[in-house]
Amino acid sequence: MKFGGTSVGDVARIKAVSGTIRSALRPNRKIIVVVSAMSDQTNKLIELTKDLGVEGTIDPEYDALVSTGEDVSASLLALALKKLGIHARSWRGWQLPINTDSFFSNAKIKSVNTKKLIQSFKDGLEVAVISGFQGVEANSRITTLGRGGSDTSAVAIAASIGSERCDIYTDVSGIYTTDPRIKRKAAKIKKISFEEMLEMASLGANVLQTRAVELAMRSKTPIQVLNSFSNEEGTLVCDEEEIMEKNIISGIAFQRNEARITLSNIEDKPGVAAKIFGPLAEAGINVDMIVQSSSETGNTDLTFSCSAEEVEHAKEAIAKSKDLTYKNIIVNSEVAKVSIIGIGMKTHAGVAQKMFETLSEENINIHVISTSEIKVSVLIERKYLELAVRSLHDSFELEKI
Ligand code: ADP
Ligand code: ASP
Ligand code: MG
């Protein structure tokens, strides 16, 4: 069972969560709980690094600092459970240990050592409460797993221990056809395939961290997303084969803060794209959509997108590229990406066409398009983001899902 930030937001919530755990206990059942930091604590810790002027610096001390929020909620929850007479104890990432690589602030889990956990359960422990978001690298420094990383901690532990399922408790009642904060009438999806959820998460639905879904898919660990504030039935993220009724479109995801960069009048000859994207990759910039038009004149334009935060960084990287000639660099940092996702697209034609038609009816101009087997993404002006999501939700009739 994993509980996110709002679910353990204050002491009253921690008490409520201890009650939920108590009702899930059975004579022959042991429970592993993974917790996030209490609401907003991670942001506050990151604010402190901003105040110090070291925000964004890759440094083991950053991870040592921002991982502490999880330790507070783990210990508080263990205390609350003990108060209910439950045999519980907290574990920090390094105590198990949860081994990671050394990419501070965005480390990947290499292995979870479950020996101590299993021994404690044999010795009578009923509930183990583990700090999410953190691990330890080869030189014994604390690492963190990137924002939203407690989801990944939970799935990694569930997979390592051979758990039949990983239950993720959050502040909404499951996975919805789109973010319910944007579309109030978004519908809850009963079952969604790993593949679709992976696209949803990586295209902006941060209800689950992308890497958690990836890991669940690889280890075949189903995830159940539930509301810690109510007893409603949640959403099961599982294998495609377990889903009888496949929707053509399952959901709409979006990324608000995108930027579009166009290099005009570049030479249309072998090696030019490499001269642009090589330096961008070296600078660690995540390039997303790419479009290049064919040319008759020997010169062409190339457009790509990246997150708005990385624009300045991207411009610097391009400026440093050797022998790259272009006329202008045109930046639009006021764009957003909207994507429709659905496994049914594999077998149904006309989905992209319907998306374009809907946007055109709202007079929304499409800057860039990209597709895969199960998604279509478009880049549009940011001010039309909500309108685009809502009208696509209506035209694909997702409230009836
Ligand atoms: P937690 O702190 O529990 O990890 P998060 O804030 O990370 O919670 O994720 C839950 C939030 O994800 C919801 O409050 C919701 O606004 C947002 N969200 C975005 N897309 C979706 C979606 N398709 N379905 C459900 N929630 C979504
Ligand atoms: N507390 C961390 C964050 O806010 C990890 C998590 O909540 O999953 O990113
Ligand atoms: Mg989260």
Short mmCIF file of C-alpha atoms and ligand atoms in Angstrom, two decimals:
data_model
loop_
_atom_site.label_atom_id
_atom_site.label_comp_id
_atom_site.label_asym_id
_atom_site.label_seq_id
_atom_site.Cartn_x
_atom_site.Cartn_y
_atom_site.Cartn_z
CA MET A 1 0.00 0.00 0.00
CA LYS A 2 1.45 3.36 -1.02
CA PHE A 3 0.09 6.64 0.32
CA GLY A 4 0.86 9.93 -1.46
CA GLY A 5 1.45 13.40 -0.04
CA THR A 6 -2.14 14.59 0.46
CA SER A 7 -3.10 11.19 1.87
CA VAL A 8 -0.61 11.73 4.73
CA GLY A 9 -0.97 15.54 4.66
CA ASP A 10 -1.35 16.07 8.42
CA VAL A 11 -1.57 14.11 11.66
CA ALA A 12 -5.33 13.58 11.25
CA ARG A 13 -4.69 12.06 7.81
CA ILE A 14 -1.92 9.86 9.21
CA LYS A 15 -4.39 8.60 11.83
CA ALA A 16 -6.96 7.91 9.09
CA VAL A 17 -4.37 6.02 7.04
CA SER A 18 -3.41 3.92 10.08
CA GLY A 19 -7.10 2.97 10.31
CA THR A 20 -7.18 1.97 6.61
CA ILE A 21 -4.12 -0.22 7.16
CA ARG A 22 -5.66 -1.78 10.25
CA SER A 23 -8.77 -2.78 8.31
CA ALA A 24 -6.62 -4.40 5.61
CA LEU A 25 -4.74 -6.58 8.13
CA ARG A 26 -5.67 -10.28 8.36
CA PRO A 27 -4.21 -13.01 10.58
CA ASN A 28 -2.13 -14.34 7.69
CA ARG A 29 -1.35 -11.10 5.95
CA LYS A 30 1.65 -8.82 6.26
CA ILE A 31 1.55 -5.31 4.87
CA ILE A 32 4.30 -3.18 3.41
CA VAL A 33 3.44 0.49 3.32
CA VAL A 34 5.35 3.10 1.30
CA VAL A 35 4.80 6.74 2.13
CA SER A 36 5.46 10.10 0.48
CA ALA A 37 6.36 13.25 2.34
CA MET A 38 3.41 15.12 3.91
CA SER A 39 1.74 17.51 1.39
CA ASP A 40 4.08 20.14 0.04
CA GLN A 41 7.03 19.14 2.26
CA THR A 42 9.23 18.17 -0.70
CA ASN A 43 8.43 21.50 -2.39
CA LYS A 44 9.36 23.35 0.81
CA LEU A 45 12.69 21.54 1.00
CA ILE A 46 13.39 22.37 -2.64
CA GLU A 47 12.47 26.03 -1.90
CA LEU A 48 15.27 26.09 0.68
CA THR A 49 17.79 25.17 -2.02
CA LYS A 50 16.34 28.01 -4.14
CA ASP A 51 16.82 30.43 -1.25
CA LEU A 52 20.42 29.31 -1.06
CA GLY A 53 20.83 29.81 -4.81
CA VAL A 54 21.75 26.18 -5.49
CA GLU A 55 18.51 24.99 -7.05
CA GLY A 56 19.00 22.42 -9.78
CA THR A 57 22.59 21.65 -8.75
CA ILE A 58 23.30 17.94 -8.95
CA ASP A 59 24.78 17.19 -5.54
CA PRO A 60 24.40 14.29 -3.07
CA GLU A 61 23.50 16.87 -0.40
CA TYR A 62 20.42 17.87 -2.42
CA ASP A 63 19.14 14.28 -2.26
CA ALA A 64 20.09 13.94 1.41
CA LEU A 65 17.97 17.04 2.06
CA VAL A 66 14.88 16.49 -0.10
CA SER A 67 14.52 12.83 0.96
CA THR A 68 13.90 13.77 4.59
CA GLY A 69 10.19 14.57 4.16
CA GLU A 70 9.42 10.88 3.61
CA ASP A 71 11.21 9.89 6.84
CA VAL A 72 8.92 12.16 8.86
CA SER A 73 5.75 10.58 7.49
CA ALA A 74 7.12 7.02 7.79
CA SER A 75 7.96 7.42 11.47
CA LEU A 76 4.74 9.25 12.28
CA LEU A 77 2.70 6.53 10.59
CA ALA A 78 4.62 3.75 12.39
CA LEU A 79 3.88 5.53 15.68
CA ALA A 80 0.19 5.85 14.78
CA LEU A 81 0.02 2.13 13.95
CA LYS A 82 1.72 1.19 17.22
CA LYS A 83 -0.81 3.32 19.04
CA LEU A 84 -3.48 1.01 17.56
CA GLY A 85 -1.62 -2.00 18.99
CA ILE A 86 -0.19 -3.04 15.63
CA HIS A 87 3.36 -4.37 15.48
CA ALA A 88 4.92 -1.84 13.10
CA ARG A 89 8.27 -0.21 12.37
CA SER A 90 9.67 2.26 9.86
CA TRP A 91 12.51 1.68 7.41
CA ARG A 92 14.49 4.24 5.48
CA GLY A 93 15.70 3.40 1.98
CA TRP A 94 19.30 2.77 3.08
CA GLN A 95 18.26 0.47 5.90
CA LEU A 96 16.84 -2.27 3.64
CA PRO A 97 18.68 -1.23 1.41
CA ILE A 98 17.01 -0.01 -1.79
CA ASN A 99 20.07 0.10 -4.07
CA THR A 100 20.21 2.70 -6.83
CA ASP A 101 22.68 4.08 -9.36
CA SER A 102 24.45 7.37 -8.62
CA PHE A 103 22.34 9.76 -10.74
CA PHE A 104 21.57 12.09 -7.87
CA SER A 105 18.07 13.65 -7.94
CA ASN A 106 16.93 11.16 -10.58
CA ALA A 107 18.40 7.81 -9.52
CA LYS A 108 17.20 4.46 -10.86
CA ILE A 109 16.56 1.50 -8.57
CA LYS A 110 18.95 -1.40 -9.23
CA SER A 111 17.65 -3.80 -6.58
CA VAL A 112 15.63 -3.97 -3.39
CA ASN A 113 17.05 -6.15 -0.65
CA THR A 114 14.04 -7.70 1.07
CA LYS A 115 15.95 -10.03 3.42
CA LYS A 116 15.60 -7.88 6.54
CA LEU A 117 11.94 -7.23 5.80
CA ILE A 118 11.14 -10.92 5.43
CA GLN A 119 13.05 -11.76 8.60
CA SER A 120 11.16 -9.07 10.55
CA PHE A 121 7.85 -10.44 9.29
CA LYS A 122 8.93 -13.92 10.44
CA ASP A 123 9.76 -12.40 13.81
CA GLY A 124 6.23 -11.06 14.19
CA LEU A 125 6.25 -7.67 12.43
CA GLU A 126 2.82 -6.94 10.94
CA VAL A 127 3.36 -3.70 9.07
CA ALA A 128 6.60 -2.34 7.60
CA VAL A 129 6.48 1.37 6.77
CA ILE A 130 9.11 2.38 4.21
CA SER A 131 10.14 5.90 3.18
CA GLY A 132 9.36 6.30 -0.52
CA PHE A 133 11.35 8.38 -3.06
CA GLN A 134 14.76 7.38 -1.71
CA GLY A 135 17.52 4.83 -2.01
CA VAL A 136 21.24 4.51 -1.48
CA GLU A 137 24.07 4.29 -4.02
CA ALA A 138 27.34 2.35 -4.04
CA ASN A 139 29.21 4.93 -1.92
CA SER A 140 26.47 4.92 0.74
CA ARG A 141 25.09 8.31 -0.27
CA ILE A 142 21.33 8.79 -0.15
CA THR A 143 19.72 9.17 -3.58
CA THR A 144 16.23 10.28 -4.71
CA LEU A 145 14.17 8.92 -7.58
CA GLY A 146 12.83 12.07 -9.25
CA ARG A 147 9.54 13.89 -8.52
CA GLY A 148 6.68 11.51 -7.83
CA GLY A 149 9.23 8.76 -7.15
CA SER A 150 7.41 7.13 -4.24
CA ASP A 151 5.20 5.36 -6.78
CA THR A 152 8.32 3.73 -8.19
CA SER A 153 9.57 2.79 -4.70
CA ALA A 154 6.25 1.04 -4.04
CA VAL A 155 6.17 -0.90 -7.30
CA ALA A 156 9.85 -1.89 -6.96
CA ILE A 157 9.27 -3.25 -3.46
CA ALA A 158 6.06 -5.05 -4.50
CA ALA A 159 7.85 -6.63 -7.47
CA SER A 160 10.90 -7.64 -5.41
CA ILE A 161 8.83 -9.34 -2.77
CA GLY A 162 6.53 -11.01 -5.30
CA SER A 163 3.46 -9.17 -4.07
CA GLU A 164 0.28 -9.99 -5.97
CA ARG A 165 -0.55 -6.31 -6.39
CA CYS A 166 0.58 -2.79 -5.55
CA ASP A 167 -2.18 -0.53 -4.20
CA ILE A 168 -1.50 3.17 -4.73
CA TYR A 169 -3.68 5.44 -2.58
CA THR A 170 -4.00 9.03 -3.73
CA ASP A 171 -6.42 11.99 -3.64
CA VAL A 172 -8.61 10.90 -6.60
CA SER A 173 -10.55 7.65 -6.96
CA GLY A 174 -8.47 6.11 -9.75
CA ILE A 175 -7.28 6.86 -13.25
CA TYR A 176 -9.70 9.14 -15.09
CA THR A 177 -10.19 9.79 -18.80
CA THR A 178 -8.34 13.05 -18.17
CA ASP A 179 -7.20 15.08 -15.17
CA PRO A 180 -10.45 15.66 -13.21
CA ARG A 181 -9.07 19.08 -12.26
CA ILE A 182 -9.45 20.15 -15.91
CA LYS A 183 -12.61 18.26 -16.84
CA ARG A 184 -15.00 17.76 -13.96
CA LYS A 185 -16.96 15.16 -15.88
CA ALA A 186 -13.92 12.98 -16.56
CA ALA A 187 -14.89 9.34 -16.12
CA LYS A 188 -13.12 6.81 -13.97
CA ILE A 189 -11.56 3.98 -15.96
CA LYS A 190 -12.14 0.54 -14.43
CA LYS A 191 -9.19 -1.16 -16.08
CA ILE A 192 -6.39 0.30 -18.15
CA SER A 193 -3.52 -1.57 -19.84
CA PHE A 194 0.07 -1.01 -18.75
CA GLU A 195 0.84 0.20 -22.26
CA GLU A 196 -1.86 2.89 -22.25
CA MET A 197 -1.02 3.97 -18.71
CA LEU A 198 2.63 4.26 -19.68
CA GLU A 199 1.68 6.63 -22.52
CA MET A 200 -0.73 8.56 -20.26
CA ALA A 201 1.96 9.03 -17.60
CA SER A 202 4.76 9.92 -19.96
CA LEU A 203 2.49 12.37 -21.82
CA GLY A 204 1.71 14.28 -18.64
CA ALA A 205 -0.81 12.39 -16.45
CA ASN A 206 1.40 12.47 -13.37
CA VAL A 207 -1.05 10.52 -11.21
CA LEU A 208 1.57 7.74 -11.49
CA GLN A 209 5.28 8.24 -12.09
CA THR A 210 6.14 6.91 -15.57
CA ARG A 211 8.91 4.69 -14.24
CA ALA A 212 6.53 3.05 -11.78
CA VAL A 213 4.31 1.98 -14.67
CA GLU A 214 7.31 0.79 -16.67
CA LEU A 215 8.47 -1.35 -13.77
CA ALA A 216 4.97 -2.71 -13.12
CA MET A 217 4.68 -3.67 -16.78
CA ARG A 218 8.07 -5.42 -16.83
CA SER A 219 7.50 -7.27 -13.57
CA LYS A 220 3.81 -7.95 -14.34
CA THR A 221 2.77 -6.39 -11.04
CA PRO A 222 -0.78 -4.99 -11.36
CA ILE A 223 -1.29 -1.55 -9.82
CA GLN A 224 -4.56 -0.60 -8.22
CA VAL A 225 -5.13 3.16 -7.89
CA LEU A 226 -7.45 4.03 -5.00
CA ASN A 227 -8.69 7.05 -3.08
CA SER A 228 -7.39 7.29 0.49
CA PHE A 229 -10.32 9.61 1.34
CA SER A 230 -13.12 7.23 0.30
CA ASN A 231 -13.90 3.54 -0.16
CA GLU A 232 -14.78 3.78 -3.83
CA GLU A 233 -13.66 1.15 -6.27
CA GLY A 234 -10.47 2.28 -8.01
CA THR A 235 -8.69 1.54 -11.30
CA LEU A 236 -6.68 -1.55 -12.11
CA VAL A 237 -3.61 -1.08 -14.29
CA CYS A 238 -3.00 -4.51 -15.79
CA ASP A 239 -2.12 -6.58 -18.84
CA GLU A 240 -4.05 -5.84 -22.04
CA GLU A 241 -5.30 -9.45 -22.15
CA GLU A 242 -7.25 -8.91 -18.95
CA ILE A 243 -9.33 -6.16 -20.52
CA MET A 244 -12.36 -7.44 -22.42
CA GLU A 245 -13.81 -4.18 -23.74
CA LYS A 246 -11.08 -2.14 -25.33
CA ASN A 247 -11.79 1.55 -25.81
CA ILE A 248 -10.67 3.27 -28.97
CA ILE A 249 -9.59 6.21 -26.84
CA SER A 250 -8.97 5.67 -23.14
CA GLY A 251 -7.76 9.08 -22.13
CA ILE A 252 -6.39 12.53 -22.80
CA ALA A 253 -3.12 13.69 -21.27
CA PHE A 254 -1.40 17.05 -21.53
CA GLN A 255 1.81 18.87 -20.80
CA ARG A 256 1.27 22.54 -20.11
CA ASN A 257 4.75 24.02 -20.24
CA GLU A 258 6.23 23.16 -23.60
CA ALA A 259 8.28 25.19 -26.03
CA ARG A 260 8.71 25.05 -29.79
CA ILE A 261 12.03 25.90 -31.41
CA THR A 262 12.43 26.35 -35.17
CA LEU A 263 15.71 26.70 -37.02
CA SER A 264 15.02 28.28 -40.39
CA ASN A 265 17.01 27.85 -43.56
CA ILE A 266 19.26 25.00 -42.51
CA GLU A 267 21.08 23.02 -45.17
CA ASP A 268 19.19 19.95 -46.41
CA LYS A 269 22.07 17.47 -46.43
CA PRO A 270 23.30 14.45 -44.45
CA GLY A 271 24.58 15.16 -40.94
CA VAL A 272 22.68 18.39 -40.22
CA ALA A 273 20.16 16.84 -37.82
CA ALA A 274 23.03 15.21 -35.94
CA LYS A 275 24.71 18.62 -35.58
CA ILE A 276 21.56 19.93 -33.92
CA PHE A 277 20.50 17.01 -31.75
CA GLY A 278 24.02 15.87 -30.75
CA PRO A 279 24.75 19.02 -28.71
CA LEU A 280 21.19 18.98 -27.29
CA ALA A 281 21.65 15.40 -26.08
CA GLU A 282 25.05 16.24 -24.60
CA ALA A 283 23.41 19.11 -22.68
CA GLY A 284 20.89 16.60 -21.30
CA ILE A 285 17.91 18.23 -23.03
CA ASN A 286 14.92 16.00 -23.57
CA VAL A 287 13.80 16.70 -27.11
CA ASP A 288 10.27 15.60 -27.75
CA MET A 289 8.57 16.17 -31.12
CA ILE A 290 10.66 16.76 -34.26
CA VAL A 291 9.48 17.90 -37.70
CA GLN A 292 11.53 18.60 -40.76
CA SER A 293 10.00 19.48 -44.08
CA SER A 294 11.46 18.25 -47.35
CA SER A 295 12.95 20.89 -49.59
CA GLU A 296 13.37 21.57 -53.27
CA THR A 297 15.84 24.39 -52.84
CA GLY A 298 18.48 22.68 -50.72
CA ASN A 299 17.45 24.58 -47.61
CA THR A 300 14.77 23.63 -45.12
CA ASP A 301 13.31 24.39 -41.66
CA LEU A 302 13.55 22.12 -38.64
CA THR A 303 11.24 22.34 -35.64
CA PHE A 304 11.42 20.54 -32.33
CA SER A 305 9.81 20.81 -28.91
CA CYS A 306 11.17 20.55 -25.39
CA SER A 307 9.98 21.66 -21.98
CA ALA A 308 9.70 25.46 -21.62
CA GLU A 309 12.12 25.33 -18.69
CA GLU A 310 14.87 24.03 -20.96
CA VAL A 311 14.60 26.63 -23.73
CA GLU A 312 17.57 28.82 -22.73
CA HIS A 313 19.68 25.77 -22.19
CA ALA A 314 18.67 24.42 -25.62
CA LYS A 315 19.53 27.73 -27.33
CA GLU A 316 22.98 27.72 -25.71
CA ALA A 317 23.60 24.14 -26.85
CA ILE A 318 22.64 24.98 -30.45
CA ALA A 319 24.80 28.11 -30.44
CA LYS A 320 27.79 25.94 -29.55
CA SER A 321 27.20 23.48 -32.40
CA LYS A 322 30.11 23.60 -34.86
CA ASP A 323 29.50 24.30 -38.60
CA LEU A 324 25.74 24.58 -38.20
CA THR A 325 24.28 27.34 -40.34
CA TYR A 326 20.76 28.67 -40.10
CA LYS A 327 19.03 31.98 -40.73
CA ASN A 328 16.88 32.37 -37.63
CA ILE A 329 16.07 30.62 -34.42
CA ILE A 330 12.39 31.14 -33.61
CA VAL A 331 11.20 30.26 -30.12
CA ASN A 332 7.63 29.99 -28.88
CA SER A 333 7.56 29.22 -25.15
CA GLU A 334 3.78 29.57 -24.92
CA VAL A 335 2.75 26.17 -26.25
CA ALA A 336 1.29 23.03 -24.67
CA LYS A 337 0.99 19.43 -25.79
CA VAL A 338 -2.29 17.52 -25.83
CA SER A 339 -2.38 13.78 -26.51
CA ILE A 340 -5.13 11.24 -27.02
CA ILE A 341 -4.27 7.70 -25.99
CA GLY A 342 -5.98 4.39 -26.72
CA ILE A 343 -5.11 0.84 -27.62
CA GLY A 344 -8.12 0.67 -29.95
CA MET A 345 -6.27 3.05 -32.32
CA LYS A 346 -4.22 0.07 -33.44
CA THR A 347 -7.29 -1.28 -35.23
CA HIS A 348 -9.43 1.80 -35.93
CA ALA A 349 -8.84 4.34 -38.66
CA GLY A 350 -9.92 7.98 -38.50
CA VAL A 351 -8.99 8.74 -34.90
CA ALA A 352 -6.36 11.36 -35.75
CA GLN A 353 -8.74 12.91 -38.29
CA LYS A 354 -11.44 13.26 -35.61
CA MET A 355 -8.93 14.93 -33.29
CA PHE A 356 -7.87 17.44 -35.96
CA GLU A 357 -11.47 18.17 -36.89
CA THR A 358 -12.45 18.82 -33.27
CA LEU A 359 -9.56 21.24 -32.81
CA SER A 360 -10.33 22.99 -36.07
CA GLU A 361 -13.98 23.48 -35.03
CA GLU A 362 -12.63 25.35 -31.99
CA ASN A 363 -10.28 27.33 -34.24
CA ILE A 364 -7.24 25.88 -32.50
CA ASN A 365 -4.17 25.85 -34.70
CA ILE A 366 -1.90 22.80 -34.58
CA HIS A 367 1.82 23.58 -34.61
CA VAL A 368 3.33 20.10 -34.56
CA ILE A 369 1.89 16.58 -34.70
CA SER A 370 3.43 13.29 -33.61
CA THR A 371 1.96 9.82 -33.47
CA SER A 372 2.68 6.32 -32.27
CA GLU A 373 0.66 3.13 -32.52
CA ILE A 374 -1.53 4.11 -29.56
CA LYS A 375 -1.39 7.91 -29.33
CA VAL A 376 -1.65 11.15 -31.27
CA SER A 377 -0.05 14.29 -29.81
CA VAL A 378 -0.38 17.88 -30.97
CA LEU A 379 1.37 21.07 -29.96
CA ILE A 380 -0.99 24.05 -29.61
CA GLU A 381 -1.02 27.54 -28.07
CA ARG A 382 -1.02 27.17 -24.28
CA LYS A 383 -4.02 29.47 -23.84
CA TYR A 384 -6.20 26.91 -25.66
CA LEU A 385 -5.09 23.92 -23.57
CA GLU A 386 -8.22 23.61 -21.39
CA LEU A 387 -10.53 24.23 -24.35
CA ALA A 388 -8.74 21.55 -26.38
CA VAL A 389 -8.89 18.96 -23.59
CA ARG A 390 -12.57 19.61 -22.89
CA SER A 391 -13.69 19.60 -26.51
CA LEU A 392 -11.72 16.42 -27.31
CA HIS A 393 -13.22 14.80 -24.21
CA ASP A 394 -16.69 15.69 -25.52
CA SER A 395 -16.14 14.68 -29.11
CA PHE A 396 -14.70 11.26 -28.19
CA GLU A 397 -17.56 10.90 -25.67
CA LEU A 398 -15.18 9.93 -22.90
CA GLU A 399 -17.64 10.73 -20.12
CA LYS A 400 -19.51 7.58 -21.24
CA ILE A 401 -16.51 5.27 -20.95
P1 ADP B 1 0.08 11.69 -4.73
O1 ADP B 1 0.54 12.80 -3.85
O2 ADP B 1 -0.93 10.81 -4.08
O3 ADP B 1 1.22 10.94 -5.35
P2 ADP B 1 -0.30 13.13 -7.22
O4 ADP B 1 -0.59 14.59 -7.07
O5 ADP B 1 1.08 12.75 -7.61
O6 ADP B 1 -0.76 12.40 -5.89
O7 ADP B 1 -1.31 12.49 -8.29
C1 ADP B 1 -2.70 12.66 -8.15
C2 ADP B 1 -3.20 13.78 -9.05
O8 ADP B 1 -2.98 13.43 -10.41
C3 ADP B 1 -4.69 14.04 -8.99
O9 ADP B 1 -5.01 14.94 -7.95
C4 ADP B 1 -5.03 14.58 -10.38
O10 ADP B 1 -5.24 15.97 -10.39
C5 ADP B 1 -3.80 14.27 -11.21
N1 ADP B 1 -4.12 13.60 -12.48
C6 ADP B 1 -3.63 13.96 -13.70
N2 ADP B 1 -4.14 13.19 -14.65
C7 ADP B 1 -4.98 12.30 -14.07
C8 ADP B 1 -5.80 11.24 -14.55
N3 ADP B 1 -5.87 10.94 -15.83
N4 ADP B 1 -6.52 10.52 -13.64
C9 ADP B 1 -6.46 10.82 -12.32
N5 ADP B 1 -5.71 11.82 -11.82
C10 ADP B 1 -4.97 12.56 -12.66
N1 ASP B 2 7.71 13.53 -2.13
C1 ASP B 2 8.23 13.30 -3.45
C2 ASP B 2 7.72 14.37 -4.43
O1 ASP B 2 6.97 15.24 -4.02
C3 ASP B 2 7.95 11.92 -3.95
C4 ASP B 2 6.50 11.56 -4.10
O2 ASP B 2 5.63 12.24 -3.56
O3 ASP B 2 6.21 10.56 -4.79
O4 ASP B 2 8.08 14.37 -5.57
MG MG B 3 2.44 11.28 -7.00
#
